[in-house]
XYZ file of N, CA and C in Angstrom:
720
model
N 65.663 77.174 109.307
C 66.563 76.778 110.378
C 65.741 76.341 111.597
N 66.140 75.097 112.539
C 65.182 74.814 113.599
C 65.899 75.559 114.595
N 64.772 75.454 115.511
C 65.074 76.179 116.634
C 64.965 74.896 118.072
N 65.199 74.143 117.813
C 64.581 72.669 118.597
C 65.922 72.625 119.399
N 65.844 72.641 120.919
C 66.837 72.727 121.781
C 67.844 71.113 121.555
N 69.344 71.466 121.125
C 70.417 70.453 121.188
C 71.330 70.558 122.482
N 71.781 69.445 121.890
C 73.064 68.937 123.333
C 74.535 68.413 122.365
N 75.598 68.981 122.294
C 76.800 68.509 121.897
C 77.000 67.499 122.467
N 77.123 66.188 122.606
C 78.077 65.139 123.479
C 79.920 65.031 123.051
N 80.192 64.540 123.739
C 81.797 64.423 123.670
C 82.011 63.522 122.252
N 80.708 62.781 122.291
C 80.779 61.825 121.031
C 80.616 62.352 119.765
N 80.244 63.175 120.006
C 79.914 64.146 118.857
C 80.913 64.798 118.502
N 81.514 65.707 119.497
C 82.713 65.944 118.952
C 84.141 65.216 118.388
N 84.162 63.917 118.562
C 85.032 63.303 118.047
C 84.895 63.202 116.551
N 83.481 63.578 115.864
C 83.111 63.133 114.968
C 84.253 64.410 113.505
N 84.267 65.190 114.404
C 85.131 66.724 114.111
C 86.349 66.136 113.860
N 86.982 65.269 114.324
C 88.191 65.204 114.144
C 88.638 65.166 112.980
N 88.364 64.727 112.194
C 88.672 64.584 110.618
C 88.506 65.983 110.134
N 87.625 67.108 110.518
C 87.383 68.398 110.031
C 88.820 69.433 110.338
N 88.918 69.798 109.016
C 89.822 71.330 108.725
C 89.262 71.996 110.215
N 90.638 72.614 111.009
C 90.121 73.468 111.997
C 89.373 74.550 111.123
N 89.670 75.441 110.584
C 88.900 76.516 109.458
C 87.545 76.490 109.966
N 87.236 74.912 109.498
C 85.153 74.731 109.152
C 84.960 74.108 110.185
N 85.272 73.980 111.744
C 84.866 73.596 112.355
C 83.705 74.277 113.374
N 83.941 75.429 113.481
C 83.202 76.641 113.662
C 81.626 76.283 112.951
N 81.591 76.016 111.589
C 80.977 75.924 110.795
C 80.266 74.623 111.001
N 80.746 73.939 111.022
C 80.380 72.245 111.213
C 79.544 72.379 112.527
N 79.664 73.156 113.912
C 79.190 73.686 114.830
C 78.013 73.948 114.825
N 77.887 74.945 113.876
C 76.838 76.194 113.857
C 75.638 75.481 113.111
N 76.267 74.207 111.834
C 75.205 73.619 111.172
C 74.427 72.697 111.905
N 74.900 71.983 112.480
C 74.630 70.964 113.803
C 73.631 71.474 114.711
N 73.705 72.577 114.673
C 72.736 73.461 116.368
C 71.320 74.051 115.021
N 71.560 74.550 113.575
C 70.944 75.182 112.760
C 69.980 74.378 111.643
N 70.557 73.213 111.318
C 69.843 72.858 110.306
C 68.511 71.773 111.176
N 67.850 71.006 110.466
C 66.240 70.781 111.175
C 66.852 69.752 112.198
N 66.566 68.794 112.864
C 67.146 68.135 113.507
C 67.588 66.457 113.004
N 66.876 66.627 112.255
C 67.566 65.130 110.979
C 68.680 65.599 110.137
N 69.395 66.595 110.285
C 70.379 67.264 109.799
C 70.396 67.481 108.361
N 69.409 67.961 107.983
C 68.593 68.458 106.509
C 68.574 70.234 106.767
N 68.950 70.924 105.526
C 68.579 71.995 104.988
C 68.711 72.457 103.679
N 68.098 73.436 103.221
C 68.933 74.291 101.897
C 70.091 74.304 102.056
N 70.592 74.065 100.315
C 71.632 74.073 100.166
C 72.116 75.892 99.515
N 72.037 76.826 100.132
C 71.699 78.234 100.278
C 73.092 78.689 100.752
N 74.088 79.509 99.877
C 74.985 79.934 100.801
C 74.849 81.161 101.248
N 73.713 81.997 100.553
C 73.879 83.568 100.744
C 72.682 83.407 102.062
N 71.767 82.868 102.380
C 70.993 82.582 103.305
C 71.866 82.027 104.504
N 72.311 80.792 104.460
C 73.455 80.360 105.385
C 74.432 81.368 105.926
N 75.585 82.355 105.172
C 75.881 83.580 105.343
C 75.083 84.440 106.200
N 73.892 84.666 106.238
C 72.984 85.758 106.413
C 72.478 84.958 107.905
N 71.716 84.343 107.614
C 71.677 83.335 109.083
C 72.737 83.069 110.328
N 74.030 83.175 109.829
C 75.082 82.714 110.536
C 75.395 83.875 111.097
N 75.378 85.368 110.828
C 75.723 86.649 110.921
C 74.762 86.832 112.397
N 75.567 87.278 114.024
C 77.254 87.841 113.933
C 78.024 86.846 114.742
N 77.189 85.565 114.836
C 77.883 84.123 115.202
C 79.112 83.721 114.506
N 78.808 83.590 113.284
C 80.124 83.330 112.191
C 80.218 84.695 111.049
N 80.924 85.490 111.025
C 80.452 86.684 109.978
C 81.545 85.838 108.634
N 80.640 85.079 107.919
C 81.178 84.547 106.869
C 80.814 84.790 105.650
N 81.224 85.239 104.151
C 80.775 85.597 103.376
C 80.101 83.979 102.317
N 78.865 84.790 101.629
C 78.742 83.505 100.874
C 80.010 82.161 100.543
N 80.835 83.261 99.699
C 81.501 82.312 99.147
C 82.681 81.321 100.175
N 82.852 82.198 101.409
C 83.468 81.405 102.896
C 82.764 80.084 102.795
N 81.561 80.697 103.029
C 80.631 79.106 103.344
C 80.899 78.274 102.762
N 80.444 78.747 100.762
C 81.015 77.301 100.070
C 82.145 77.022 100.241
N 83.469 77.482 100.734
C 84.781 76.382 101.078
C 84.483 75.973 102.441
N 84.083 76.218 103.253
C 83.811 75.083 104.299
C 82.807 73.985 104.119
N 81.844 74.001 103.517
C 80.980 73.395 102.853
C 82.258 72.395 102.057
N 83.035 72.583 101.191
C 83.717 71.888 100.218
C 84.899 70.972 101.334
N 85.123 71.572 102.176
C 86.240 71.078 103.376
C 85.126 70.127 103.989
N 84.168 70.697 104.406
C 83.442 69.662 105.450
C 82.673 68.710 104.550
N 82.280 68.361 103.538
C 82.053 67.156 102.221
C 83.052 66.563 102.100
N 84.296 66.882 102.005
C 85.781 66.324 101.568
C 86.089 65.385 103.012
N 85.537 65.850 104.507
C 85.619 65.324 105.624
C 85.413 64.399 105.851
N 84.042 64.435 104.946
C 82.968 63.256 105.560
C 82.104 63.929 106.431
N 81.610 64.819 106.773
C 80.781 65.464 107.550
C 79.593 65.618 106.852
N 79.241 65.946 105.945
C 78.270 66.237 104.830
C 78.163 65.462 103.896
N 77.137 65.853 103.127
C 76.712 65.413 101.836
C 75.630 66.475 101.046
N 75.146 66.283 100.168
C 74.185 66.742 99.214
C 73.515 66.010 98.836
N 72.116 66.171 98.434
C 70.916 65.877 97.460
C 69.905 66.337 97.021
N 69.501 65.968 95.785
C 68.452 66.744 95.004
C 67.207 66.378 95.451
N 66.509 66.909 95.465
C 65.187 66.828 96.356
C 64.072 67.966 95.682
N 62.387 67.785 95.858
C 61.626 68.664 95.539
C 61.561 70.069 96.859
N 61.726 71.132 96.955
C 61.437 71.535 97.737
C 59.612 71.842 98.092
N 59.647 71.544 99.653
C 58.333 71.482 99.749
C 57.293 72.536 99.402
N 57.531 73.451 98.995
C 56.730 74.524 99.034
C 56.379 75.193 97.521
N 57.904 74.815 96.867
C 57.425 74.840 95.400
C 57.275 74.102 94.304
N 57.808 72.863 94.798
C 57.983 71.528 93.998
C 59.109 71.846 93.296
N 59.745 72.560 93.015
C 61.023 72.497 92.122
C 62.118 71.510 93.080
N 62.830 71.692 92.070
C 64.431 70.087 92.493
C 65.024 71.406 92.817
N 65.671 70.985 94.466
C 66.884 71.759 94.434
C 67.754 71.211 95.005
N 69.003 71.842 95.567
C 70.034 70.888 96.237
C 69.673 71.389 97.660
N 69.976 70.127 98.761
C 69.760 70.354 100.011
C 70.972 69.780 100.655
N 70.948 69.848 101.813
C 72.672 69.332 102.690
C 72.006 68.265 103.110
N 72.799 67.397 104.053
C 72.521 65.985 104.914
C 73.637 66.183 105.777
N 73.547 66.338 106.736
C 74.547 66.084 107.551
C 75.078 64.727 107.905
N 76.250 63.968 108.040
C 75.925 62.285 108.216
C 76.208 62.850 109.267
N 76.685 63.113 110.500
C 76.674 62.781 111.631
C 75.514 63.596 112.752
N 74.866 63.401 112.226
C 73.674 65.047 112.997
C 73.414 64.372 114.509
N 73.109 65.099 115.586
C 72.939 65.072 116.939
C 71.642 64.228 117.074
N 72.306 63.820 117.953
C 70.829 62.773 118.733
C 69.894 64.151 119.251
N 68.205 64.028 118.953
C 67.538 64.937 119.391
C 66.148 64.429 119.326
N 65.715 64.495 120.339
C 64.173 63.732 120.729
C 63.512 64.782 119.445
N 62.791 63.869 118.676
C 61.990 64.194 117.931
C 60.295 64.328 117.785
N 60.056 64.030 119.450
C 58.623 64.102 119.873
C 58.156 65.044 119.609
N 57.377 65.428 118.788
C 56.674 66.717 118.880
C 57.024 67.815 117.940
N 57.957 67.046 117.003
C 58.663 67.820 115.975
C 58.179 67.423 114.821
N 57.979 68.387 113.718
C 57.556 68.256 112.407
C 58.572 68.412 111.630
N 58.540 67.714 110.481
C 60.115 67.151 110.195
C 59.362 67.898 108.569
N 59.958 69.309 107.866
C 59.655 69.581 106.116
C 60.397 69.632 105.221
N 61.633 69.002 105.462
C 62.995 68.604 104.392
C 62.155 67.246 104.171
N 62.542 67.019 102.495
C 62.470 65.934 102.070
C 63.393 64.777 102.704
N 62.741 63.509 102.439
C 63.666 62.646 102.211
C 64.492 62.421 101.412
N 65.730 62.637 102.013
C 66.968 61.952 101.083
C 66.687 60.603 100.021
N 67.452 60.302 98.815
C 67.239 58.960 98.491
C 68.177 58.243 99.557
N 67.314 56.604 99.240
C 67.635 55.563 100.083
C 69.018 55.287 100.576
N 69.834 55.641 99.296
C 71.362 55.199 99.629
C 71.826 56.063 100.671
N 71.577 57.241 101.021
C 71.578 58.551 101.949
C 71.548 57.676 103.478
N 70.338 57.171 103.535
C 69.844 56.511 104.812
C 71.193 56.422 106.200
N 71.460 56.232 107.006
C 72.361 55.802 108.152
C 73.417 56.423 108.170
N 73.866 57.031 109.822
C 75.074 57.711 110.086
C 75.980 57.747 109.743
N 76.419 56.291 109.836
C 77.600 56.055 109.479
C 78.326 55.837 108.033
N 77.508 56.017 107.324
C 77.887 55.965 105.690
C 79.001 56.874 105.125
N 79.817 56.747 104.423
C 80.732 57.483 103.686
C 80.128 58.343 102.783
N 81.345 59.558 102.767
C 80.067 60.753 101.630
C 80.328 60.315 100.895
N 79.014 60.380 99.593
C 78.580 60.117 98.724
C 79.079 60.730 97.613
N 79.475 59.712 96.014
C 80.569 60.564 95.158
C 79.543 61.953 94.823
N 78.666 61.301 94.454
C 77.859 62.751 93.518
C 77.432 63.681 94.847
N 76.921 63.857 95.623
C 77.206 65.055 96.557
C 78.569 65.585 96.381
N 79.713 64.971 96.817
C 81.312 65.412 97.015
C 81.306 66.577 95.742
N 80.787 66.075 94.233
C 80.873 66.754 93.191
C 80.043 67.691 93.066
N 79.182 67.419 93.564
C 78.063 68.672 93.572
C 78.840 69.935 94.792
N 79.058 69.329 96.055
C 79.594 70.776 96.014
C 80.824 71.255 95.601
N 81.743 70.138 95.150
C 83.286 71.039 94.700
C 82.735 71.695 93.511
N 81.609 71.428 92.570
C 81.090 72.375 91.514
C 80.503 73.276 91.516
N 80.100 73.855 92.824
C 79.472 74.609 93.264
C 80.568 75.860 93.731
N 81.598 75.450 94.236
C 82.696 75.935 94.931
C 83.066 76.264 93.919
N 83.202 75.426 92.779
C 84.262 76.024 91.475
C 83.398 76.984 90.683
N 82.291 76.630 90.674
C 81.461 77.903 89.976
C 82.026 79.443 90.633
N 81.458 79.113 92.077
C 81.914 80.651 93.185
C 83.129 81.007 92.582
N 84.370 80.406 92.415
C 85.289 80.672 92.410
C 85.766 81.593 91.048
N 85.463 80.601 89.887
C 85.007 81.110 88.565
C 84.639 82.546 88.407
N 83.352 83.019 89.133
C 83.086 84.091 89.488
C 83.771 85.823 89.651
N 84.583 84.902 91.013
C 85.305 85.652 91.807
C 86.710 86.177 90.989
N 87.370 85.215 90.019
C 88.439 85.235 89.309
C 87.971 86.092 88.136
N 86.751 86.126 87.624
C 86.193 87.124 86.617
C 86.255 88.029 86.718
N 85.238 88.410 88.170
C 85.388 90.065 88.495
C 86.536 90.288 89.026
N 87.747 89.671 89.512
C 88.979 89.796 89.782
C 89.379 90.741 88.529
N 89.522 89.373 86.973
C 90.054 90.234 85.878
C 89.671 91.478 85.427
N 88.334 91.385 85.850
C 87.378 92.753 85.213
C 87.937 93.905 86.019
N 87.896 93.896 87.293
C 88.502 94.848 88.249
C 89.747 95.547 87.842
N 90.713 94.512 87.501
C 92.293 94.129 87.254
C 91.990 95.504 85.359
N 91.618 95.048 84.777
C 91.209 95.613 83.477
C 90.801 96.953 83.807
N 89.747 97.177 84.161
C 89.420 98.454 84.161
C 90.194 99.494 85.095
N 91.353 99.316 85.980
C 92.235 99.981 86.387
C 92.966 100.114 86.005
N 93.378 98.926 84.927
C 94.730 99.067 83.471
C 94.405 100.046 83.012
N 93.014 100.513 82.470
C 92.356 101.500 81.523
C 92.402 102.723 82.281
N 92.390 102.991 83.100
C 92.159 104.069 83.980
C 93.761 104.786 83.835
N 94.033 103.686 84.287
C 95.425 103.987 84.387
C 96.814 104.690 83.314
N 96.236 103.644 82.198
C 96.497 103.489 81.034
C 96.029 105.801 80.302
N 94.828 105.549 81.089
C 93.930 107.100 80.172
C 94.832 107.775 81.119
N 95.196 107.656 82.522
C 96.117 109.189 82.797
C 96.951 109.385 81.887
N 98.073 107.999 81.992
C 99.317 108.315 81.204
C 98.932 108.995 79.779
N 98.219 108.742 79.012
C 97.522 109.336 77.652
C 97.300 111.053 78.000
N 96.528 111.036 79.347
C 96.389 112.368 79.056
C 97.754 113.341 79.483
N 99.065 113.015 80.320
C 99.884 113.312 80.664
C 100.306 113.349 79.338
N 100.386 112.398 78.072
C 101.430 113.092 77.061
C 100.358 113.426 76.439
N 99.260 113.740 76.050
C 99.042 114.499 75.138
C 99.096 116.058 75.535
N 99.496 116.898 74.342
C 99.843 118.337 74.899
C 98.701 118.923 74.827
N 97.973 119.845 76.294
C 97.155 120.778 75.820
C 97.023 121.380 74.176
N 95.756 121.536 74.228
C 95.475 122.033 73.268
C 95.980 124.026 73.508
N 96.186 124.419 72.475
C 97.292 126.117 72.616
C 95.986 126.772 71.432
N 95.870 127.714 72.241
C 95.157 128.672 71.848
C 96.183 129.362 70.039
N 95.681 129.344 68.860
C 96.445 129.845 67.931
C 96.762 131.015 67.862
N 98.272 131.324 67.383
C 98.120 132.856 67.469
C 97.367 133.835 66.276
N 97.185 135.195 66.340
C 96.346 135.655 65.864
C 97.238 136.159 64.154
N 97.586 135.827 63.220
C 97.767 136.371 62.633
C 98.108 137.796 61.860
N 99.626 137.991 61.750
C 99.836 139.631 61.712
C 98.811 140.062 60.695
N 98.989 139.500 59.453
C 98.476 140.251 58.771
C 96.917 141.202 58.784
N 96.514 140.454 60.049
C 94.768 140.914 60.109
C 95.182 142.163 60.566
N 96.105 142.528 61.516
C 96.220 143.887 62.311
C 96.946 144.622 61.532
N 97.735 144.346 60.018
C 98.495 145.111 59.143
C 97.485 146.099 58.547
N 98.239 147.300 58.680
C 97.395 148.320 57.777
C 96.946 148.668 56.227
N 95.469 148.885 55.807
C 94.884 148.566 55.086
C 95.785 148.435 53.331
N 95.576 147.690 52.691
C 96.577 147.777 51.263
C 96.447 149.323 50.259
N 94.325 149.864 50.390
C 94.401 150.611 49.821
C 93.888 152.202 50.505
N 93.879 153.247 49.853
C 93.250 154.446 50.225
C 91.405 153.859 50.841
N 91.691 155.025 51.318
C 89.815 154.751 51.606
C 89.238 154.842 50.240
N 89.241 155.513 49.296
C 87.702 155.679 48.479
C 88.169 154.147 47.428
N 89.682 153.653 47.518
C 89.764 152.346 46.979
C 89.496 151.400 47.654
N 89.268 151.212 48.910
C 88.978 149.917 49.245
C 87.617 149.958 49.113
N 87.574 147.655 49.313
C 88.951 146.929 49.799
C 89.452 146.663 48.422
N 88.891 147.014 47.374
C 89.536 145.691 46.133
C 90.898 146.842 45.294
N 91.079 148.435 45.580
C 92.190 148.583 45.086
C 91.100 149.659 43.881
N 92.600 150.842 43.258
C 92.139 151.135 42.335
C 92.242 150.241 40.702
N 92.302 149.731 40.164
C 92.352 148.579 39.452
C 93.737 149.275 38.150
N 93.453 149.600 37.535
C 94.525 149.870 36.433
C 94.915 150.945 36.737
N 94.584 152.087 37.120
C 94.227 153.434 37.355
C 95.527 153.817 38.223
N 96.026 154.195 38.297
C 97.473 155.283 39.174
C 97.003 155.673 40.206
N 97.209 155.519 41.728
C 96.391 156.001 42.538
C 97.439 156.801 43.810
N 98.167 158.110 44.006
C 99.208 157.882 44.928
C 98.865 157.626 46.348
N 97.899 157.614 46.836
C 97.621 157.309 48.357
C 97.385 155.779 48.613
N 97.089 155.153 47.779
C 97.187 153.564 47.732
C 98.284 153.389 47.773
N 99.043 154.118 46.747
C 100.961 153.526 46.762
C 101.267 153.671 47.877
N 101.391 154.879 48.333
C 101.334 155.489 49.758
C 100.967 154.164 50.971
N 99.597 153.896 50.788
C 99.319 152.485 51.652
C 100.086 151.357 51.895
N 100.828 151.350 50.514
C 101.087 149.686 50.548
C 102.257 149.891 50.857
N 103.175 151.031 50.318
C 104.742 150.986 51.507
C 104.473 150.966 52.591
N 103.161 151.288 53.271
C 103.417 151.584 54.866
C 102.910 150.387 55.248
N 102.163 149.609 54.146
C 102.171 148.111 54.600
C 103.115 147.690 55.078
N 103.925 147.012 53.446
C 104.631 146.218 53.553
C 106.070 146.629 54.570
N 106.202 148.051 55.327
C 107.230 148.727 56.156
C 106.673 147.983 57.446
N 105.308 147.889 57.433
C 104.884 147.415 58.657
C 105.210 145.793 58.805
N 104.368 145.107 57.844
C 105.011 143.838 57.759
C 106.321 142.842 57.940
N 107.229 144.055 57.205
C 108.805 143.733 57.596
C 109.255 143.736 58.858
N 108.846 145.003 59.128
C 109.300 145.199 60.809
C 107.897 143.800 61.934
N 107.410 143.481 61.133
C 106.264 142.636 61.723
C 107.318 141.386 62.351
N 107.728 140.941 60.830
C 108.646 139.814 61.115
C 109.918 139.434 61.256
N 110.364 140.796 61.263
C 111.811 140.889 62.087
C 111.814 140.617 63.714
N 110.458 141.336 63.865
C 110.356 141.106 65.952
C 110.008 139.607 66.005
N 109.539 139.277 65.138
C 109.382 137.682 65.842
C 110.613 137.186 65.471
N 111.434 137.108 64.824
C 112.457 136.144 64.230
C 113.204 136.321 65.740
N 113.020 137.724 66.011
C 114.346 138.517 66.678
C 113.725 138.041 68.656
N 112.401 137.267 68.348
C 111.937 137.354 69.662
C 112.235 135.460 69.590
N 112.491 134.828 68.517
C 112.987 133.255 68.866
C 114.321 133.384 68.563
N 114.969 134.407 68.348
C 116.225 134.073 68.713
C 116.604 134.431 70.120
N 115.986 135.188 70.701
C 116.529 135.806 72.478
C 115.533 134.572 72.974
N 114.715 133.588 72.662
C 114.351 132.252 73.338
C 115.569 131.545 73.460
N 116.049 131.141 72.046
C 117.123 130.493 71.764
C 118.684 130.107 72.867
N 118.579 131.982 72.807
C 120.246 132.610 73.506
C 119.643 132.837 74.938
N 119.947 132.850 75.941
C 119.968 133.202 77.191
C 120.639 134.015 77.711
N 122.043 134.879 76.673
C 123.046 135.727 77.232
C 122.112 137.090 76.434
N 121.911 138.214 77.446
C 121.069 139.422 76.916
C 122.526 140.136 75.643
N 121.686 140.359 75.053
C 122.214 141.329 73.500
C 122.156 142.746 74.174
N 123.365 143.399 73.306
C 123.465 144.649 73.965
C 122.266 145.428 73.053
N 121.742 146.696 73.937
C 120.526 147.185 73.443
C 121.044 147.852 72.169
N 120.518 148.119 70.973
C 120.511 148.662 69.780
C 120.917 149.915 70.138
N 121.942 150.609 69.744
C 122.840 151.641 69.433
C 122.786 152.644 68.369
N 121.686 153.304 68.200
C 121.792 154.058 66.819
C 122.193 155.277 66.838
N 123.546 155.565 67.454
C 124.279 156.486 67.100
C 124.805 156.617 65.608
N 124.689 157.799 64.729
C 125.389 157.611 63.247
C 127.016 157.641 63.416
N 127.096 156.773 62.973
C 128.693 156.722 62.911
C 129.401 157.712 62.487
């Protein structure tokens, strides 16, 4: 960016008239910023960064004023070596750039090609396209990580509702039979006296299976008072 002292004239500003109010700000800032033959990088995240807290514009701001002020007639584009690394890159042209004594000034933007040459020229088709493709790239971009954004909050979103219906996982209950009392006598267990007559095993297994019964009478009897909501009168065992 030069730093080479300018002067706006009134003539100059007429040149605005054709400019989107939006990029005029912009059209401003390039005029006072780029070298004084109205040459620079064609750089929007630098331009952005440069312009900051004069214009606080984001890259992709720039390229639509950039695309407004080409569409104007204010600008142009061209491919050029840059001086320092020899690679082709794109650079701006301003067509209307400020009158500015150039005594004593070192001029390190390339030359434009020839057709570029003089103020008054109309912008040029292939600049115009170079930056609306540039703009449409940004844009491209922006609409991607839009969807991507857009997507991964579907998913997010999408995993509450999932975890709202799926039901906790429930601890299982423990099985009566483990806490039912043993099938045989002690000196028979666990496998039983086998053919053999044993009365304390018999003995065992009624008080099993007495236990068992009454095991699963309380549960039957504990989903049916889920069931009913009106209390049952308490069990009565008077002998008739």
């Amino acid at each position: 960016m030069s730093t080479k002292q300018r002067m706006i004239s009134p003539a100059d500003f007429e040149t605005l008239a054709g400019v989107p109010d939006v990029a005029k700000p912009s059209a401003v800032w390039l005029w006072l910023n780029l070298d004084p033959l109205g040459r620079g990088r064609f750089d929007t995240r630098a331009i952005s960064s440069a312009m900051y807290p004069t214009l606080d514009l984001t890259p992709d701001e720039v390229d639509e004023h950039l695309v407004l002020l080409a569409e104007a007639g204010f600008l142009t584009t061209f491919l050029a070596p840059d001086p320092d690394t020899r690679e082709t890159v794109e650079w701006l042209l301003l067509l209307h750039p400020l009158k500015v004594d150039l005594r004593g000034t070192t001029i390190r933007t390339p030359e434009p090609p020839g057709a570029f040459h003089g103020r008054s020229m109309a912008m040029g088709g292939g600049g115009r396209a170079r930056v609306r493709e540039r703009a449409r790239g940004s844009a491209r971009e922006r609409a991607r990580a839009g969807v991507r954004a857009e997507d991964a909050a579907r998913a997010a979103a999408w995993d509450a509702v999932q975890e709202d219906r799926e039901p906790a996982p429930e601890r299982p209950e423990r099985p009566a039979v483990l806490d039912a009392p043993p099938m045989f006598c002690d000196e028979h267990m666990p496998r039983g006296a086998g053919t053999k007559k044993c009365g304390p095993c018999r003995d065992r297994r009624l008080l099993r299976d007495e236990w068992m019964q009454r095991r699963v009478y309380e549960d039957r009897l504990t989903e049916f008072y889920e069931l009913n909501d009106d209390p049952e009168e308490v069990w009565d065992d008077t002998v008739f």
